[in-house]
Amino acid sequence: MKGLAKDLERLLPKERVHTDPEDLITYGNDATYHVCPLGHPDAVVTPETSEQVSRVVRYANEKEIPLVPRGGGTGLSGGCTPTAGGIVIDVKRMRNLVELNRGNLTAEVESGMVTATFQRIVEKEHLFYPPDPQSMKVSTIGGNVSTRAGGPRAVKYGTTGNYVLGLEVVLPDGEVIRTGSKCSKSSVGYDLTHLYTGSEGTLGVITKAILRLVPLPPARRTVLVTCESIEQSGNIVSAVIGSGLVPAMIELISGGAAAAMTSMLPEPYPPGESHLLIEMDGTETEIETLTGKLKDLCTERGALNIRIVEDPKAARAYWEAREKLYGMILMMAKKGIVEDITVPRDRIPDFVRAVKDIGVRLQMNPATGMMVGLGGHAGDGNMHPTIFFLQEANQEREEKAKAAIEEIVKTGLAMGGTISGEHGIGIHKAEFLPLELGRIQIEVMKRIKHAIDPKNIMNPGKIWVNGGTL
Amino acid sequence: MSLKSYAEEIAKCSHCNFCQATCPVFLEDILETHEPRARMELVRKALIEKSIPVSDRLKEIIDRCLLCTCCTQTCPAGVPVHEIIVAAREELYHGKRMNIAMRYILNKVMDDRGVHGVMGKLNALAGKLGMLDEIPTPAPKAFEKRYKGTYTSEGERRARVAYYVGCATNSFNIDTGEDTVMVLRKNGIEVVIPEKLVCCGMPALGEGDLDKARELMGKNIEILSKLDVDAIVVDCTSCGLMLKVEGPKLFTREDPLKEKAEALAAKVWEVTDYLSMMGLTAKPSPLELEFTYHVPCHRWMTKTVKDAPRTLLAQIPGATLVEMENPELCCGAGGGFFMEHRELAGDIRSHKIAEVEATGVKTVITQCPGCRFFINAPLKEHRVRHPVSILADAYR
């Protein structure tokens, strides 16, 4: 784009504008590198204030240049991939804590604040920010809000969307608005805060967020339940939820995952096809009671082994290894496609069986070089069905993967599920959007998009297959 | 290994981006182009597939890396990122990354295992760069000129070790060497100090000068493998990383030195790690001391080395460890990185200094002489020491 760099350097300090080919390659993708098409921006800017963001947005709007907001670059749906070129707005330099309000249990942060850094800050004050996308050591609050990111703790605490009270947003015309408030409730007009939450950069650039906090649980305990089959794990999860027990996290570890994590663990997972990694939090007494009931329930249902991990350092190791699972995918397979379908928790056993059946029906097994795996946030019904290419990807395998994903999506939806629990739609899931939302709902969304961003400069090509145009 | 043979390793990168969280350079620059994920992608494109040209900017990106190994330690897929950077530097510079004068100085330091032979040139250069204050003064007489041969154990001999004295101890930190020998002997360990050793070669790796690194490794292997010892003890984690992990990789399977290097590697221990494994037989006397611990990045040499000083010094009555917030955060020294990237290294260091100051203690321990020197430079009231010296104090 001719003159772009010069123009941007007039708007921002020179060192905040990056247009070398090496920068443009770097900012061309996120964690979907091997799955989604690569983008190629024309420029990357790294602003330090909302005002600087506003200047860039105003300019881009005038020139009708696509804008792609970007946080940690860890997205799993290609949401920050600049597929239409344009300017990437990297907000990571905007990473300050604006306010930590102990008396109100809220905090305001700039959107480039790294999630885990924020968690460390509030935990020093004995407060807790539970949303825990597994990339939290890198992901930003801005990215989390934009995708309604979540992780294992969703079982008890929900995902990012449940913690957003207000936002500062640079609108597509460069105006800056503050939505919501730091009050624990508010009923004033349309809830723009939650319109922007999950909007994946298509409606503006989120520059600040007001977040709700909860008291830090005084204690936590990890329990490892080993099952003879993934079906048994599914049954146990469903029974735990149905019985009214609320652990903080229930993760399903199956297939090769347990073995792949061994080198990071103080003690390997016990032998067994499938495992549930569970954490309970609360007071010591609450945890004691919960652990007792959980043990009884798992024993009744024939769990092979129940290991209570007493040493906090050892417990940490299990969870840290779990965080790294996505990053290990190419050690386990030549290629992996991670889906984000989530089902109601009472349907977990049905879904587990259905996914297994699909794998059998489509002959996905070591002989054909493919496998369907389940693993992830079982406790909230978000089990990340994953297609593993055990042998090199080729057209036949790609087609088979596509067929499997489509069947899994349809099966999940038929059970009352949703195509994305926490990753967002981006480009990766856009083709399935009509299956869940239907034509009219998509139409409504597009009208909103058009009203706010008539020139369609904000992250075009995301959420909808053909972009957000009417 | 040649860069091409790393293509398969790079292919294991899922692009999860976890390396962003621990790369000291990224954490300062906050630009994704300066993080390991990008470095791998650019190395692949520019130097393996050759689909983009090698530009000055690319060289800057490849040079702007401390080789701290934090990315390698973080990577869920086990991509040996730092090795790939070394291979990329070899490909880019063929051992001639620095100018001829600098190369002369560095090679002489590595051959002599110390700076005594180049002080004139080094001072002239430091003067030119305005870095005279930053160059420490070497000891009047190198360690190797004072100590050689066998030092018998006190009491019953439990083991016999060779002490590989690195360049920094040999030139500057004579006391670290003396303390190492003393503490080992006190604990029933006989110490052999071999002669004619050369630098471990880690600085050559940083230059991507693999031929030089191989030459140095070869010389050390020949001397060390002739010794009848139970272990090779180092006091420096970088020497340890080189002798134990990186060095053996320099030789191909066909090379007879490969087997010797691997056999040797199995015996290499950092001194506190070794003592912690062997257990102390001599009881330390009480020492009223509060200290904090900076864990060197090259803890990557073994899994146990990072906790060794903690467990070892906990056995001194009265000695209290006050942990800083992030003991494993890089200090910015990166061998000679701080001379090449002064501002960046200083910025990285500023966080470490703030953490040290926040502990309120005046003694810092760390097993890397580079970290020791670099952390100590701006701290006027503090002393940064090797953990073995604290133990030595408790025996005095």
Short mmCIF file of C-alpha atoms in Angstrom, two decimals, chain A residues 102-326:
data_model
loop_
_atom_site.label_atom_id
_atom_site.label_comp_id
_atom_site.label_asym_id
_atom_site.label_seq_id
_atom_site.Cartn_x
_atom_site.Cartn_y
_atom_site.Cartn_z
CA ARG A 102 -10.29 -3.71 46.53
CA GLY A 103 -13.44 -2.33 48.12
CA ASN A 104 -15.51 -2.83 44.97
CA LEU A 105 -13.94 -6.11 43.81
CA THR A 106 -13.19 -4.70 40.36
CA ALA A 107 -10.19 -3.77 38.29
CA GLU A 108 -9.68 -1.74 35.16
CA VAL A 109 -6.89 -2.70 32.82
CA GLU A 110 -5.61 -1.74 29.40
CA SER A 111 -6.42 -4.37 26.83
CA GLY A 112 -2.83 -5.48 26.23
CA MET A 113 -2.46 -6.66 29.82
CA VAL A 114 -1.40 -10.33 29.80
CA THR A 115 -4.05 -12.48 31.50
CA ALA A 116 -1.67 -14.33 33.84
CA THR A 117 0.09 -11.09 34.78
CA PHE A 118 -3.26 -9.64 35.76
CA GLN A 119 -4.06 -12.75 37.77
CA ARG A 120 -0.76 -12.45 39.64
CA ILE A 121 -1.44 -8.80 40.44
CA VAL A 122 -4.89 -9.42 41.90
CA GLU A 123 -3.85 -12.59 43.73
CA LYS A 124 -1.32 -10.55 45.71
CA GLU A 125 -4.37 -8.74 47.10
CA HIS A 126 -6.08 -12.09 47.80
CA LEU A 127 -8.45 -11.50 44.92
CA PHE A 128 -9.11 -13.84 42.04
CA TYR A 129 -9.70 -13.43 38.32
CA PRO A 130 -10.73 -16.97 37.33
CA PRO A 131 -10.92 -17.04 33.49
CA ASP A 132 -8.06 -19.27 32.43
CA PRO A 133 -7.64 -19.83 28.70
CA GLN A 134 -4.71 -22.22 28.58
CA SER A 135 -2.63 -19.62 26.75
CA MET A 136 -3.11 -17.22 29.69
CA LYS A 137 0.62 -16.65 30.19
CA VAL A 138 0.65 -14.99 26.75
CA SER A 139 -2.94 -14.09 25.88
CA THR A 140 -4.21 -10.60 26.65
CA ILE A 141 -7.35 -9.37 28.36
CA GLY A 142 -8.32 -7.64 25.10
CA GLY A 143 -8.06 -10.86 23.15
CA ASN A 144 -9.90 -12.79 25.87
CA VAL A 145 -12.77 -10.30 25.89
CA SER A 146 -12.94 -10.33 22.10
CA THR A 147 -13.31 -14.12 21.99
CA ARG A 148 -15.05 -14.76 25.33
CA ALA A 149 -12.06 -16.93 26.14
CA GLY A 150 -12.20 -19.47 28.91
CA GLY A 151 -10.54 -22.57 30.25
CA PRO A 152 -10.84 -25.36 32.80
CA ARG A 153 -12.24 -23.10 35.53
CA ALA A 154 -15.38 -22.47 33.48
CA VAL A 155 -16.96 -25.39 35.36
CA LYS A 156 -17.33 -23.30 38.48
CA TYR A 157 -16.50 -19.77 37.41
CA GLY A 158 -17.58 -19.27 33.80
CA THR A 159 -15.52 -17.59 31.08
CA THR A 160 -14.26 -14.07 30.37
CA GLY A 161 -17.70 -12.83 29.36
CA ASN A 162 -18.94 -13.42 32.90
CA TYR A 163 -16.38 -10.97 34.29
CA VAL A 164 -16.64 -7.99 31.93
CA LEU A 165 -18.45 -5.03 33.47
CA GLY A 166 -17.41 -2.30 31.09
CA LEU A 167 -15.14 -1.47 28.19
CA GLU A 168 -13.37 1.39 26.51
CA VAL A 169 -13.70 0.97 22.77
CA VAL A 170 -12.33 2.91 19.82
CA LEU A 171 -15.18 2.87 17.32
CA PRO A 172 -14.54 2.32 13.61
CA ASP A 173 -14.74 6.10 13.01
CA GLY A 174 -12.14 6.82 15.70
CA GLU A 175 -14.53 8.01 18.42
CA VAL A 176 -13.86 6.57 21.87
CA ILE A 177 -16.71 5.30 24.06
CA ARG A 178 -16.87 3.84 27.55
CA THR A 179 -19.53 1.18 27.96
CA GLY A 180 -20.94 -0.26 31.18
CA SER A 181 -19.58 0.80 34.55
CA LYS A 182 -17.74 -0.59 37.52
CA CYS A 183 -21.01 -1.05 39.38
CA SER A 184 -22.00 -4.60 40.18
CA LYS A 185 -25.23 -4.00 38.29
CA SER A 186 -26.44 -1.61 35.63
CA SER A 187 -29.57 -1.35 33.50
CA VAL A 188 -28.97 1.46 31.08
CA GLY A 189 -29.88 0.99 27.45
CA TYR A 190 -28.49 -1.69 25.20
CA ASP A 191 -25.72 -3.76 26.74
CA LEU A 192 -22.93 -2.65 24.41
CA THR A 193 -20.36 -4.12 26.80
CA HIS A 194 -21.54 -7.59 25.95
CA LEU A 195 -22.08 -6.78 22.30
CA TYR A 196 -18.36 -5.98 22.11
CA THR A 197 -17.49 -8.98 24.26
CA GLY A 198 -17.02 -11.76 21.75
CA SER A 199 -17.15 -9.42 18.74
CA GLU A 200 -13.69 -10.58 17.60
CA GLY A 201 -12.50 -7.15 16.57
CA THR A 202 -15.26 -6.66 14.03
CA LEU A 203 -16.89 -3.66 15.76
CA GLY A 204 -13.94 -1.60 16.99
CA VAL A 205 -10.77 -1.82 19.04
CA ILE A 206 -11.15 -2.66 22.73
CA THR A 207 -8.61 -0.56 24.61
CA LYS A 208 -9.64 -0.99 28.25
CA ALA A 209 -11.77 -3.37 30.29
CA ILE A 210 -13.41 -3.14 33.68
CA LEU A 211 -13.40 -6.61 35.21
CA ARG A 212 -15.20 -8.21 38.11
CA LEU A 213 -13.09 -10.04 40.70
CA VAL A 214 -13.94 -12.60 43.35
CA PRO A 215 -12.22 -13.44 46.65
CA LEU A 216 -9.26 -15.80 46.23
CA PRO A 217 -10.21 -19.27 47.48
CA PRO A 218 -7.99 -20.01 50.48
CA ALA A 219 -7.16 -23.55 49.44
CA ARG A 220 -7.21 -25.92 46.48
CA ARG A 221 -6.65 -29.61 45.88
CA THR A 222 -5.98 -31.69 42.81
CA VAL A 223 -7.46 -35.15 42.34
CA LEU A 224 -6.60 -37.48 39.49
CA VAL A 225 -9.23 -40.06 38.53
CA THR A 226 -8.24 -42.82 36.14
CA CYS A 227 -10.94 -44.60 34.14
CA GLU A 228 -11.04 -47.74 32.05
CA SER A 229 -12.62 -45.92 29.12
CA ILE A 230 -13.46 -42.48 27.88
CA GLU A 231 -17.15 -43.40 28.19
CA GLN A 232 -16.66 -44.05 31.88
CA SER A 233 -14.98 -40.64 32.23
CA GLY A 234 -17.95 -39.04 30.51
CA ASN A 235 -20.36 -40.80 32.82
CA ILE A 236 -18.45 -39.72 35.90
CA VAL A 237 -18.35 -36.08 34.79
CA SER A 238 -22.06 -36.08 34.15
CA ALA A 239 -22.72 -37.74 37.52
CA VAL A 240 -20.50 -35.23 39.36
CA ILE A 241 -22.31 -32.27 37.83
CA GLY A 242 -25.71 -33.90 38.31
CA SER A 243 -25.03 -34.60 41.98
CA GLY A 244 -24.53 -30.90 42.66
CA LEU A 245 -20.80 -31.10 43.37
CA VAL A 246 -18.99 -28.12 41.87
CA PRO A 247 -15.26 -28.66 41.40
CA ALA A 248 -13.30 -25.69 40.03
CA MET A 249 -12.00 -27.69 37.10
CA ILE A 250 -12.63 -31.09 35.49
CA GLU A 251 -10.33 -31.86 32.57
CA LEU A 252 -10.49 -34.94 30.40
CA ILE A 253 -7.09 -36.38 29.49
CA SER A 254 -7.30 -39.23 27.00
CA GLY A 255 -5.57 -40.84 24.06
CA GLY A 256 -1.85 -40.12 23.84
CA ALA A 257 -2.10 -36.95 25.93
CA ALA A 258 -1.28 -38.52 29.28
CA ALA A 259 1.83 -40.20 27.90
CA ALA A 260 2.92 -37.04 26.09
CA MET A 261 2.96 -35.11 29.36
CA THR A 262 4.97 -37.66 31.35
CA SER A 263 8.32 -35.84 31.24
CA MET A 264 6.74 -32.79 32.89
CA LEU A 265 5.13 -34.68 35.76
CA PRO A 266 6.46 -35.71 39.15
CA GLU A 267 4.61 -39.01 38.73
CA PRO A 268 3.10 -40.24 35.45
CA TYR A 269 -0.63 -40.79 35.01
CA PRO A 270 -1.61 -44.27 36.23
CA PRO A 271 -2.31 -46.88 33.51
CA GLY A 272 -5.78 -46.42 32.03
CA GLU A 273 -7.39 -45.25 28.82
CA SER A 274 -8.81 -42.03 30.15
CA HIS A 275 -8.28 -39.67 33.07
CA LEU A 276 -10.06 -36.82 34.80
CA LEU A 277 -7.85 -34.12 36.24
CA ILE A 278 -9.91 -32.34 38.85
CA GLU A 279 -9.28 -29.35 41.08
CA MET A 280 -11.46 -28.29 43.98
CA ASP A 281 -11.13 -24.96 45.70
CA GLY A 282 -12.62 -23.29 48.75
CA THR A 283 -11.92 -23.54 52.46
CA GLU A 284 -10.08 -26.61 53.78
CA THR A 285 -13.36 -27.93 55.21
CA GLU A 286 -15.22 -27.46 51.95
CA ILE A 287 -12.44 -29.21 50.08
CA GLU A 288 -12.42 -32.11 52.54
CA THR A 289 -16.15 -32.62 52.09
CA LEU A 290 -15.97 -32.28 48.32
CA THR A 291 -13.06 -34.70 48.05
CA GLY A 292 -14.86 -37.28 50.16
CA LYS A 293 -18.02 -37.11 48.08
CA LEU A 294 -16.08 -37.13 44.83
CA LYS A 295 -14.12 -40.19 45.91
CA ASP A 296 -17.30 -42.06 46.81
CA LEU A 297 -18.94 -41.16 43.55
CA CYS A 298 -15.95 -42.20 41.43
CA THR A 299 -15.55 -45.46 43.35
CA GLU A 300 -19.24 -46.29 42.92
CA ARG A 301 -18.85 -45.79 39.20
CA GLY A 302 -15.86 -48.06 38.98
CA ALA A 303 -12.96 -45.67 38.53
CA LEU A 304 -9.69 -47.61 38.30
CA ASN A 305 -7.66 -45.27 40.44
CA ILE A 306 -8.15 -42.10 42.49
CA ARG A 307 -5.00 -40.16 43.29
CA ILE A 308 -5.14 -37.18 45.61
CA VAL A 309 -2.17 -34.95 44.85
CA GLU A 310 -1.32 -33.44 48.23
CA ASP A 311 1.88 -31.58 47.36
CA PRO A 312 0.91 -28.22 45.81
CA LYS A 313 4.08 -28.16 43.67
CA ALA A 314 3.25 -31.56 42.22
CA ALA A 315 -0.36 -30.48 41.62
CA ARG A 316 0.89 -27.38 39.80
CA ALA A 317 2.96 -29.63 37.51
CA TYR A 318 -0.15 -31.51 36.34
CA TRP A 319 -1.92 -28.28 35.50
CA GLU A 320 1.10 -26.71 33.82
CA ALA A 321 1.52 -29.78 31.66
CA ARG A 322 -2.17 -29.53 30.79
CA GLU A 323 -1.65 -25.90 29.70
CA LYS A 324 1.00 -27.05 27.27
CA LEU A 325 -1.10 -29.72 25.55
CA TYR A 326 -2.01 -27.64 22.51
#
